[in-house]
């Protein structure tokens, strides 16, 4: 199973490069299923066409429209493969079929019938499958939402019991930190599903959470590789498959969050719900939530959201604050969230201490702290974001651990 | 049933115009099925992409690729309709389904299941159907070949027992002759299927032969209209539905044919086959075939083909001529075929005489003559083509008959 994203198939030349890559695998005797995205830019072109025609385009018709992007790519890649003498057969979502529910724009896969693909493989063909799309029980074309092509690849790998699901992208693996910020950042040879989930959820853009969850649930080994350079990439697998586990796998930062603090809230049951209910009803995603233990009769509740949602959230909370007789509500766009992730936290004490000391040494003030079993996140002033990443990368010696972990 | 071609949906603005047109029909209480082509230019764009990837692209993958063109249009038109408050539902070929055989690139419709469309109509929606495409028994996407969207519209009209199939195009009907050449040319209000078939086969580009044949077979009234201007267009129907039939309906010319003459062929059985067999085996379409009655022991055989095929035909015939011990073979690109068409020929004598006299009066030499029940075609020197059209239009008084025929 191989999956190529939009930039990997973004031009005729890149489609030819992918075809040569696939041909290599075929010559080594692999039975290959290849999942592809729309050529980069194509989905945006189609969305712009739709926006010029309708203010609130129906989701069904949007799926009908944008699913053509992947259909074009599967045909072109099949043609490129056949031109190299590699027999190929393209499959849209309905031809596999990839059955989904009927939630257009963010459908969930309900089942995959693998027979048609197996039959193509058995006849010596490469199966080229459109990512991101499926078909509902009503025979409607659906799309899976952001990162849908990764999900398609993993779901197909599960259905077809593939040995490995290789995700080809524009980076050559998962890094200990963003290499554009931290020069010493290293590619991680192996990482657990759990760590990958926390890294993805904390700002690493390599893989979509949904696909990793899916792979984790069914134990499909994932490998993130570059479509442009050779290399081993990063293997995402179960913890027991990783011999020597570093304490910390990686460090991430998120710069597009804002924080909302409701101060002086009377401390009684139901307060969190009163405040966060209206936010959730408005489909605003809340990330971190921190409520301090109150010493007086009031408490402060702070949460983070995407900064694009800050204005709406402030508007929504104004009447709530009055009703609750809270003191005030304040918003702040000027923050970054920094997370350290590693399953080693489970068995090693002192990770938090190391983290907090490293930040203190650089004079960086911590605003909020939130922890999970294998992650510690803090928010800080945004201008310290890059400094914090580098300080933590060095404090946890990630430039060494990644080398060792292979 | 309405069908809009590529230029009618060639831009966002034109799709909006089509949507307004459809909305008018809906407001008049019509239950509407709308068939659309790909936006003009889109199919060529996709074909160019394919050509840059493969020298001999597989027909299955070409169908997969170019069928996306119509899928984009159905989604966009549905969005435009919904934006006008008209509920709509788009259908690809597989969703209708429009079942075809498996001959990719020029599939034939084998059956249409109308239930899904009827259900959309019953719930008050406009059904917007992708023209040109279908689905084979193997669940493969197929395309119907040139003029396929017209065929889709007619086949759907038959399957759904539509009152009329309106073909919206960039001209406002069928004309007695090409108005760019003959200033006096008139729109024909009504014409028979047979005449339309002969006109289409003789150079009139308004409708594809296949769709007219289909409509004729099932007696579906066709109406050719402009998508840009209001008007009654041309109704194509059964002869008995046309009260006052002019002798001649229209005059056409074809300027892209070439003629091949094999001279001095020994006159014995099987000669025509020996000469035309290799031409047909090379998939070269032969139009007119004329063999003169031989007075000596040899005869001359002349036929016309597309001028692009002349070189291949000459190459193919060189050995044939030697084998048959014929005198020589000569090719001529410099000709035009002029045809007069009309069911009135069946009951009126002297049509041929009028035609030949009109040409003689202008000093135009006739090279070949070929007749069918309702058509007379001649080939002449190409430089007289426009003069001949105007002379014949005037000789048959078509500027009057068309007015009268309404």
PDB file of C-alpha atoms in Angstrom, chain B residues 73-295:
ATOM      1  CA  UNK B  73     -20.551  20.698 -14.850  1.00  0.00           C
ATOM      2  CA  UNK B  74     -23.435  18.814 -13.204  1.00  0.00           C
ATOM      3  CA  UNK B  75     -22.187  19.847  -9.767  1.00  0.00           C
ATOM      4  CA  UNK B  76     -21.723  23.479 -10.776  1.00  0.00           C
ATOM      5  CA  UNK B  77     -25.119  23.724 -12.500  1.00  0.00           C
ATOM      6  CA  UNK B  78     -26.814  22.127  -9.484  1.00  0.00           C
ATOM      7  CA  UNK B  79     -25.104  24.664  -7.217  1.00  0.00           C
ATOM      8  CA  UNK B  80     -26.193  27.508  -9.505  1.00  0.00           C
ATOM      9  CA  UNK B  81     -29.790  26.230  -9.485  1.00  0.00           C
ATOM     10  CA  UNK B  82     -29.855  25.880  -5.716  1.00  0.00           C
ATOM     11  CA  UNK B  83     -28.496  29.399  -5.445  1.00  0.00           C
ATOM     12  CA  UNK B  84     -31.618  30.512  -7.373  1.00  0.00           C
ATOM     13  CA  UNK B  85     -33.780  28.583  -4.906  1.00  0.00           C
ATOM     14  CA  UNK B  86     -34.420  25.704  -7.340  1.00  0.00           C
ATOM     15  CA  UNK B  87     -33.798  22.326  -5.673  1.00  0.00           C
ATOM     16  CA  UNK B  88     -31.549  20.192  -7.868  1.00  0.00           C
ATOM     17  CA  UNK B  89     -29.757  16.873  -7.765  1.00  0.00           C
ATOM     18  CA  UNK B  90     -26.854  15.892  -9.975  1.00  0.00           C
ATOM     19  CA  UNK B  91     -26.363  12.412 -11.459  1.00  0.00           C
ATOM     20  CA  UNK B  92     -23.264  10.882 -12.982  1.00  0.00           C
ATOM     21  CA  UNK B  93     -23.655   8.063 -15.521  1.00  0.00           C
ATOM     22  CA  UNK B  94     -23.243   5.388 -12.862  1.00  0.00           C
ATOM     23  CA  UNK B  95     -25.743   7.027 -10.566  1.00  0.00           C
ATOM     24  CA  UNK B  96     -28.613   7.059 -13.065  1.00  0.00           C
ATOM     25  CA  UNK B  97     -27.415   4.377 -14.089  1.00  0.00           C
ATOM     26  CA  UNK B  98     -26.873   4.666 -17.822  1.00  0.00           C
ATOM     27  CA  UNK B  99     -25.747   1.154 -18.717  1.00  0.00           C
ATOM     28  CA  UNK B 100     -23.509   0.802 -21.768  1.00  0.00           C
ATOM     29  CA  UNK B 101     -21.437  -1.842 -23.455  1.00  0.00           C
ATOM     30  CA  UNK B 102     -17.709  -1.939 -22.655  1.00  0.00           C
ATOM     31  CA  UNK B 103     -16.358  -0.263 -25.793  1.00  0.00           C
ATOM     32  CA  UNK B 104     -14.445   2.571 -24.153  1.00  0.00           C
ATOM     33  CA  UNK B 105     -14.426   5.855 -26.056  1.00  0.00           C
ATOM     34  CA  UNK B 106     -17.478   5.001 -28.150  1.00  0.00           C
ATOM     35  CA  UNK B 107     -19.752   2.962 -25.915  1.00  0.00           C
ATOM     36  CA  UNK B 108     -23.373   2.309 -26.828  1.00  0.00           C
ATOM     37  CA  UNK B 109     -26.179   2.685 -24.331  1.00  0.00           C
ATOM     38  CA  UNK B 110     -27.763  -0.681 -23.556  1.00  0.00           C
ATOM     39  CA  UNK B 111     -30.337   0.391 -20.976  1.00  0.00           C
ATOM     40  CA  UNK B 112     -31.324   3.195 -18.662  1.00  0.00           C
ATOM     41  CA  UNK B 113     -32.907   2.697 -15.258  1.00  0.00           C
ATOM     42  CA  UNK B 114     -35.029   5.809 -14.658  1.00  0.00           C
ATOM     43  CA  UNK B 115     -36.096   5.221 -11.045  1.00  0.00           C
ATOM     44  CA  UNK B 116     -33.485   7.396  -9.332  1.00  0.00           C
ATOM     45  CA  UNK B 117     -34.243  10.328 -11.629  1.00  0.00           C
ATOM     46  CA  UNK B 118     -38.000   9.899 -11.311  1.00  0.00           C
ATOM     47  CA  UNK B 119     -37.604   9.862  -7.549  1.00  0.00           C
ATOM     48  CA  UNK B 120     -35.661  13.159  -7.692  1.00  0.00           C
ATOM     49  CA  UNK B 121     -38.333  14.683  -9.975  1.00  0.00           C
ATOM     50  CA  UNK B 122     -41.105  13.456  -7.684  1.00  0.00           C
ATOM     51  CA  UNK B 123     -39.483  15.218  -4.751  1.00  0.00           C
ATOM     52  CA  UNK B 124     -39.613  18.468  -6.728  1.00  0.00           C
ATOM     53  CA  UNK B 125     -35.995  18.544  -7.838  1.00  0.00           C
ATOM     54  CA  UNK B 126     -34.427  19.256 -11.189  1.00  0.00           C
ATOM     55  CA  UNK B 127     -32.337  16.239 -12.228  1.00  0.00           C
ATOM     56  CA  UNK B 128     -28.996  17.361 -13.668  1.00  0.00           C
ATOM     57  CA  UNK B 129     -27.397  14.489 -15.583  1.00  0.00           C
ATOM     58  CA  UNK B 130     -23.851  14.152 -16.924  1.00  0.00           C
ATOM     59  CA  UNK B 131     -23.974  13.681 -20.673  1.00  0.00           C
ATOM     60  CA  UNK B 132     -21.557  11.583 -22.709  1.00  0.00           C
ATOM     61  CA  UNK B 133     -20.919   9.009 -19.982  1.00  0.00           C
ATOM     62  CA  UNK B 134     -22.228   5.691 -18.772  1.00  0.00           C
ATOM     63  CA  UNK B 135     -21.200   2.641 -16.816  1.00  0.00           C
ATOM     64  CA  UNK B 136     -20.433  -0.843 -18.136  1.00  0.00           C
ATOM     65  CA  UNK B 137     -21.473  -4.175 -16.616  1.00  0.00           C
ATOM     66  CA  UNK B 138     -17.969  -4.305 -15.089  1.00  0.00           C
ATOM     67  CA  UNK B 139     -18.711  -1.026 -13.261  1.00  0.00           C
ATOM     68  CA  UNK B 140     -16.258   0.826 -15.502  1.00  0.00           C
ATOM     69  CA  UNK B 141     -16.912   4.419 -16.532  1.00  0.00           C
ATOM     70  CA  UNK B 142     -17.459   4.608 -20.292  1.00  0.00           C
ATOM     71  CA  UNK B 143     -17.931   7.481 -22.711  1.00  0.00           C
ATOM     72  CA  UNK B 144     -20.186   7.532 -25.736  1.00  0.00           C
ATOM     73  CA  UNK B 145     -17.897   9.264 -28.210  1.00  0.00           C
ATOM     74  CA  UNK B 146     -18.557  12.345 -30.295  1.00  0.00           C
ATOM     75  CA  UNK B 147     -21.954  13.942 -29.768  1.00  0.00           C
ATOM     76  CA  UNK B 148     -22.462  11.649 -26.825  1.00  0.00           C
ATOM     77  CA  UNK B 149     -24.303  14.224 -24.738  1.00  0.00           C
ATOM     78  CA  UNK B 150     -26.999  14.585 -27.402  1.00  0.00           C
ATOM     79  CA  UNK B 151     -27.369  10.809 -27.332  1.00  0.00           C
ATOM     80  CA  UNK B 152     -27.623  10.802 -23.536  1.00  0.00           C
ATOM     81  CA  UNK B 153     -30.400  13.399 -23.697  1.00  0.00           C
ATOM     82  CA  UNK B 154     -32.381  11.506 -26.309  1.00  0.00           C
ATOM     83  CA  UNK B 155     -31.931   8.147 -24.584  1.00  0.00           C
ATOM     84  CA  UNK B 156     -33.092   9.652 -21.281  1.00  0.00           C
ATOM     85  CA  UNK B 157     -36.056  11.272 -23.046  1.00  0.00           C
ATOM     86  CA  UNK B 158     -37.013   7.821 -24.355  1.00  0.00           C
ATOM     87  CA  UNK B 159     -36.494   6.108 -21.004  1.00  0.00           C
ATOM     88  CA  UNK B 160     -38.459   8.762 -19.118  1.00  0.00           C
ATOM     89  CA  UNK B 161     -41.097   9.214 -21.844  1.00  0.00           C
ATOM     90  CA  UNK B 162     -40.392  12.939 -22.034  1.00  0.00           C
ATOM     91  CA  UNK B 163     -42.708  15.131 -24.137  1.00  0.00           C
ATOM     92  CA  UNK B 164     -39.842  16.738 -25.987  1.00  0.00           C
ATOM     93  CA  UNK B 165     -36.056  16.773 -25.958  1.00  0.00           C
ATOM     94  CA  UNK B 166     -34.692  20.313 -26.271  1.00  0.00           C
ATOM     95  CA  UNK B 167     -31.105  20.578 -27.468  1.00  0.00           C
ATOM     96  CA  UNK B 168     -29.693  23.990 -26.524  1.00  0.00           C
ATOM     97  CA  UNK B 169     -26.704  24.979 -28.608  1.00  0.00           C
ATOM     98  CA  UNK B 170     -24.915  28.034 -29.970  1.00  0.00           C
ATOM     99  CA  UNK B 171     -27.196  28.383 -33.013  1.00  0.00           C
ATOM    100  CA  UNK B 172     -30.907  29.084 -32.880  1.00  0.00           C
ATOM    101  CA  UNK B 173     -31.976  26.169 -35.054  1.00  0.00           C
ATOM    102  CA  UNK B 174     -31.331  24.250 -38.238  1.00  0.00           C
ATOM    103  CA  UNK B 175     -30.896  26.446 -41.324  1.00  0.00           C
ATOM    104  CA  UNK B 176     -31.641  25.941 -44.991  1.00  0.00           C
ATOM    105  CA  UNK B 177     -27.928  26.534 -45.572  1.00  0.00           C
ATOM    106  CA  UNK B 178     -24.947  27.843 -43.618  1.00  0.00           C
ATOM    107  CA  UNK B 179     -25.941  31.492 -42.889  1.00  0.00           C
ATOM    108  CA  UNK B 180     -22.289  32.525 -42.938  1.00  0.00           C
ATOM    109  CA  UNK B 181     -22.239  31.624 -46.648  1.00  0.00           C
ATOM    110  CA  UNK B 182     -25.807  32.166 -47.774  1.00  0.00           C
ATOM    111  CA  UNK B 183     -27.186  35.435 -46.503  1.00  0.00           C
ATOM    112  CA  UNK B 184     -30.768  34.474 -47.337  1.00  0.00           C
ATOM    113  CA  UNK B 185     -30.581  31.225 -45.355  1.00  0.00           C
ATOM    114  CA  UNK B 186     -33.599  30.763 -43.089  1.00  0.00           C
ATOM    115  CA  UNK B 187     -34.199  28.838 -39.939  1.00  0.00           C
ATOM    116  CA  UNK B 188     -36.271  25.715 -40.680  1.00  0.00           C
ATOM    117  CA  UNK B 189     -39.231  25.616 -38.266  1.00  0.00           C
ATOM    118  CA  UNK B 190     -39.886  21.892 -38.704  1.00  0.00           C
ATOM    119  CA  UNK B 191     -37.920  19.107 -40.311  1.00  0.00           C
ATOM    120  CA  UNK B 192     -38.201  15.318 -40.428  1.00  0.00           C
ATOM    121  CA  UNK B 193     -35.758  12.975 -38.732  1.00  0.00           C
ATOM    122  CA  UNK B 194     -34.748  11.610 -42.154  1.00  0.00           C
ATOM    123  CA  UNK B 195     -33.904  15.045 -43.489  1.00  0.00           C
ATOM    124  CA  UNK B 196     -31.991  15.940 -40.356  1.00  0.00           C
ATOM    125  CA  UNK B 197     -29.997  12.714 -40.683  1.00  0.00           C
ATOM    126  CA  UNK B 198     -29.105  13.500 -44.290  1.00  0.00           C
ATOM    127  CA  UNK B 199     -28.236  17.100 -43.432  1.00  0.00           C
ATOM    128  CA  UNK B 200     -26.050  15.983 -40.528  1.00  0.00           C
ATOM    129  CA  UNK B 201     -24.397  13.366 -42.701  1.00  0.00           C
ATOM    130  CA  UNK B 202     -23.739  15.977 -45.361  1.00  0.00           C
ATOM    131  CA  UNK B 203     -22.044  18.640 -43.319  1.00  0.00           C
ATOM    132  CA  UNK B 204     -24.627  20.353 -41.093  1.00  0.00           C
ATOM    133  CA  UNK B 205     -22.965  20.389 -37.663  1.00  0.00           C
ATOM    134  CA  UNK B 206     -26.019  21.175 -35.542  1.00  0.00           C
ATOM    135  CA  UNK B 207     -26.745  17.675 -34.282  1.00  0.00           C
ATOM    136  CA  UNK B 208     -24.961  14.353 -34.187  1.00  0.00           C
ATOM    137  CA  UNK B 209     -26.387  11.639 -36.426  1.00  0.00           C
ATOM    138  CA  UNK B 210     -26.504   9.093 -33.648  1.00  0.00           C
ATOM    139  CA  UNK B 211     -28.811  11.146 -31.436  1.00  0.00           C
ATOM    140  CA  UNK B 212     -31.153  11.880 -34.343  1.00  0.00           C
ATOM    141  CA  UNK B 213     -31.276   8.184 -35.256  1.00  0.00           C
ATOM    142  CA  UNK B 214     -32.109   7.356 -31.663  1.00  0.00           C
ATOM    143  CA  UNK B 215     -34.863   9.988 -31.537  1.00  0.00           C
ATOM    144  CA  UNK B 216     -36.228   8.804 -34.872  1.00  0.00           C
ATOM    145  CA  UNK B 217     -36.324   5.188 -33.764  1.00  0.00           C
ATOM    146  CA  UNK B 218     -38.412   6.034 -30.696  1.00  0.00           C
ATOM    147  CA  UNK B 219     -40.293   9.021 -32.111  1.00  0.00           C
ATOM    148  CA  UNK B 220     -39.036  11.518 -29.510  1.00  0.00           C
ATOM    149  CA  UNK B 221     -39.599  15.088 -30.755  1.00  0.00           C
ATOM    150  CA  UNK B 222     -36.287  16.962 -30.785  1.00  0.00           C
ATOM    151  CA  UNK B 223     -36.037  20.730 -30.717  1.00  0.00           C
ATOM    152  CA  UNK B 224     -32.802  22.581 -31.487  1.00  0.00           C
ATOM    153  CA  UNK B 225     -32.640  25.983 -29.766  1.00  0.00           C
ATOM    154  CA  UNK B 226     -30.142  28.677 -28.897  1.00  0.00           C
ATOM    155  CA  UNK B 227     -29.048  28.884 -25.265  1.00  0.00           C
ATOM    156  CA  UNK B 228     -28.264  32.551 -25.788  1.00  0.00           C
ATOM    157  CA  UNK B 229     -31.385  33.888 -27.504  1.00  0.00           C
ATOM    158  CA  UNK B 230     -35.087  33.159 -27.098  1.00  0.00           C
ATOM    159  CA  UNK B 231     -36.924  31.515 -30.000  1.00  0.00           C
ATOM    160  CA  UNK B 232     -38.807  28.464 -31.207  1.00  0.00           C
ATOM    161  CA  UNK B 233     -35.761  26.823 -32.813  1.00  0.00           C
ATOM    162  CA  UNK B 234     -36.234  23.873 -35.141  1.00  0.00           C
ATOM    163  CA  UNK B 235     -38.506  20.959 -34.306  1.00  0.00           C
ATOM    164  CA  UNK B 236     -37.281  17.606 -35.600  1.00  0.00           C
ATOM    165  CA  UNK B 237     -40.169  15.199 -35.802  1.00  0.00           C
ATOM    166  CA  UNK B 238     -42.010  12.543 -37.823  1.00  0.00           C
ATOM    167  CA  UNK B 239     -43.063  13.394 -41.348  1.00  0.00           C
ATOM    168  CA  UNK B 240     -46.761  13.143 -40.511  1.00  0.00           C
ATOM    169  CA  UNK B 241     -46.373  15.911 -37.935  1.00  0.00           C
ATOM    170  CA  UNK B 242     -45.317  18.416 -40.592  1.00  0.00           C
ATOM    171  CA  UNK B 243     -48.331  19.820 -42.430  1.00  0.00           C
ATOM    172  CA  UNK B 244     -46.818  21.572 -45.363  1.00  0.00           C
ATOM    173  CA  UNK B 245     -43.568  20.030 -46.431  1.00  0.00           C
ATOM    174  CA  UNK B 246     -41.225  22.011 -48.691  1.00  0.00           C
ATOM    175  CA  UNK B 247     -39.606  19.992 -51.487  1.00  0.00           C
ATOM    176  CA  UNK B 248     -36.126  20.747 -50.282  1.00  0.00           C
ATOM    177  CA  UNK B 249     -35.294  21.374 -46.650  1.00  0.00           C
ATOM    178  CA  UNK B 250     -31.695  22.407 -46.827  1.00  0.00           C
ATOM    179  CA  UNK B 251     -28.439  22.516 -48.681  1.00  0.00           C
ATOM    180  CA  UNK B 252     -25.091  21.592 -47.214  1.00  0.00           C
ATOM    181  CA  UNK B 253     -21.478  21.566 -48.235  1.00  0.00           C
ATOM    182  CA  UNK B 254     -18.449  19.596 -47.087  1.00  0.00           C
ATOM    183  CA  UNK B 255     -15.021  20.999 -47.846  1.00  0.00           C
ATOM    184  CA  UNK B 256     -12.720  18.502 -46.161  1.00  0.00           C
ATOM    185  CA  UNK B 257     -13.106  15.526 -48.469  1.00  0.00           C
ATOM    186  CA  UNK B 258     -10.702  14.224 -51.065  1.00  0.00           C
ATOM    187  CA  UNK B 259     -11.416  11.954 -53.991  1.00  0.00           C
ATOM    188  CA  UNK B 260      -9.517   8.894 -55.133  1.00  0.00           C
ATOM    189  CA  UNK B 261      -9.989   7.533 -58.652  1.00  0.00           C
ATOM    190  CA  UNK B 262      -8.672   4.174 -59.790  1.00  0.00           C
ATOM    191  CA  UNK B 263      -8.634   4.243 -63.578  1.00  0.00           C
ATOM    192  CA  UNK B 264      -8.631   1.429 -66.092  1.00  0.00           C
ATOM    193  CA  UNK B 265      -9.593  -1.351 -63.724  1.00  0.00           C
ATOM    194  CA  UNK B 266     -10.323  -4.656 -65.503  1.00  0.00           C
ATOM    195  CA  UNK B 267     -14.100  -4.978 -65.160  1.00  0.00           C
ATOM    196  CA  UNK B 268     -14.715  -8.223 -63.293  1.00  0.00           C
ATOM    197  CA  UNK B 269     -16.539  -9.250 -60.098  1.00  0.00           C
ATOM    198  CA  UNK B 270     -14.855  -8.375 -56.811  1.00  0.00           C
ATOM    199  CA  UNK B 271     -13.080  -5.279 -58.073  1.00  0.00           C
ATOM    200  CA  UNK B 272     -14.835  -2.868 -55.694  1.00  0.00           C
ATOM    201  CA  UNK B 273     -14.025  -5.138 -52.775  1.00  0.00           C
ATOM    202  CA  UNK B 274     -10.371  -5.476 -53.800  1.00  0.00           C
ATOM    203  CA  UNK B 275     -10.026  -1.719 -53.852  1.00  0.00           C
ATOM    204  CA  UNK B 276     -12.197  -0.681 -50.902  1.00  0.00           C
ATOM    205  CA  UNK B 277     -11.349  -3.639 -48.651  1.00  0.00           C
ATOM    206  CA  UNK B 278      -7.850  -2.380 -47.737  1.00  0.00           C
ATOM    207  CA  UNK B 279      -9.254   1.145 -47.211  1.00  0.00           C
ATOM    208  CA  UNK B 280     -11.871  -0.106 -44.810  1.00  0.00           C
ATOM    209  CA  UNK B 281      -9.371  -2.396 -43.037  1.00  0.00           C
ATOM    210  CA  UNK B 282      -7.282   0.705 -42.345  1.00  0.00           C
ATOM    211  CA  UNK B 283     -10.341   2.288 -40.644  1.00  0.00           C
ATOM    212  CA  UNK B 284     -10.622   4.977 -43.309  1.00  0.00           C
ATOM    213  CA  UNK B 285     -14.233   6.047 -43.707  1.00  0.00           C
ATOM    214  CA  UNK B 286     -15.457   6.130 -47.286  1.00  0.00           C
ATOM    215  CA  UNK B 287     -18.246   8.556 -48.105  1.00  0.00           C
ATOM    216  CA  UNK B 288     -19.376   8.587 -51.766  1.00  0.00           C
ATOM    217  CA  UNK B 289     -18.569   5.684 -54.079  1.00  0.00           C
ATOM    218  CA  UNK B 290     -19.179   5.981 -57.824  1.00  0.00           C
ATOM    219  CA  UNK B 291     -18.401   3.389 -60.453  1.00  0.00           C
ATOM    220  CA  UNK B 292     -19.273   4.169 -64.031  1.00  0.00           C
ATOM    221  CA  UNK B 293     -20.816   1.586 -66.245  1.00  0.00           C
ATOM    222  CA  UNK B 294     -17.944   0.380 -68.384  1.00  0.00           C
ATOM    223  CA  UNK B 295     -18.142   0.531 -72.135  1.00  0.00           C
TER     224      UNK B 295
END
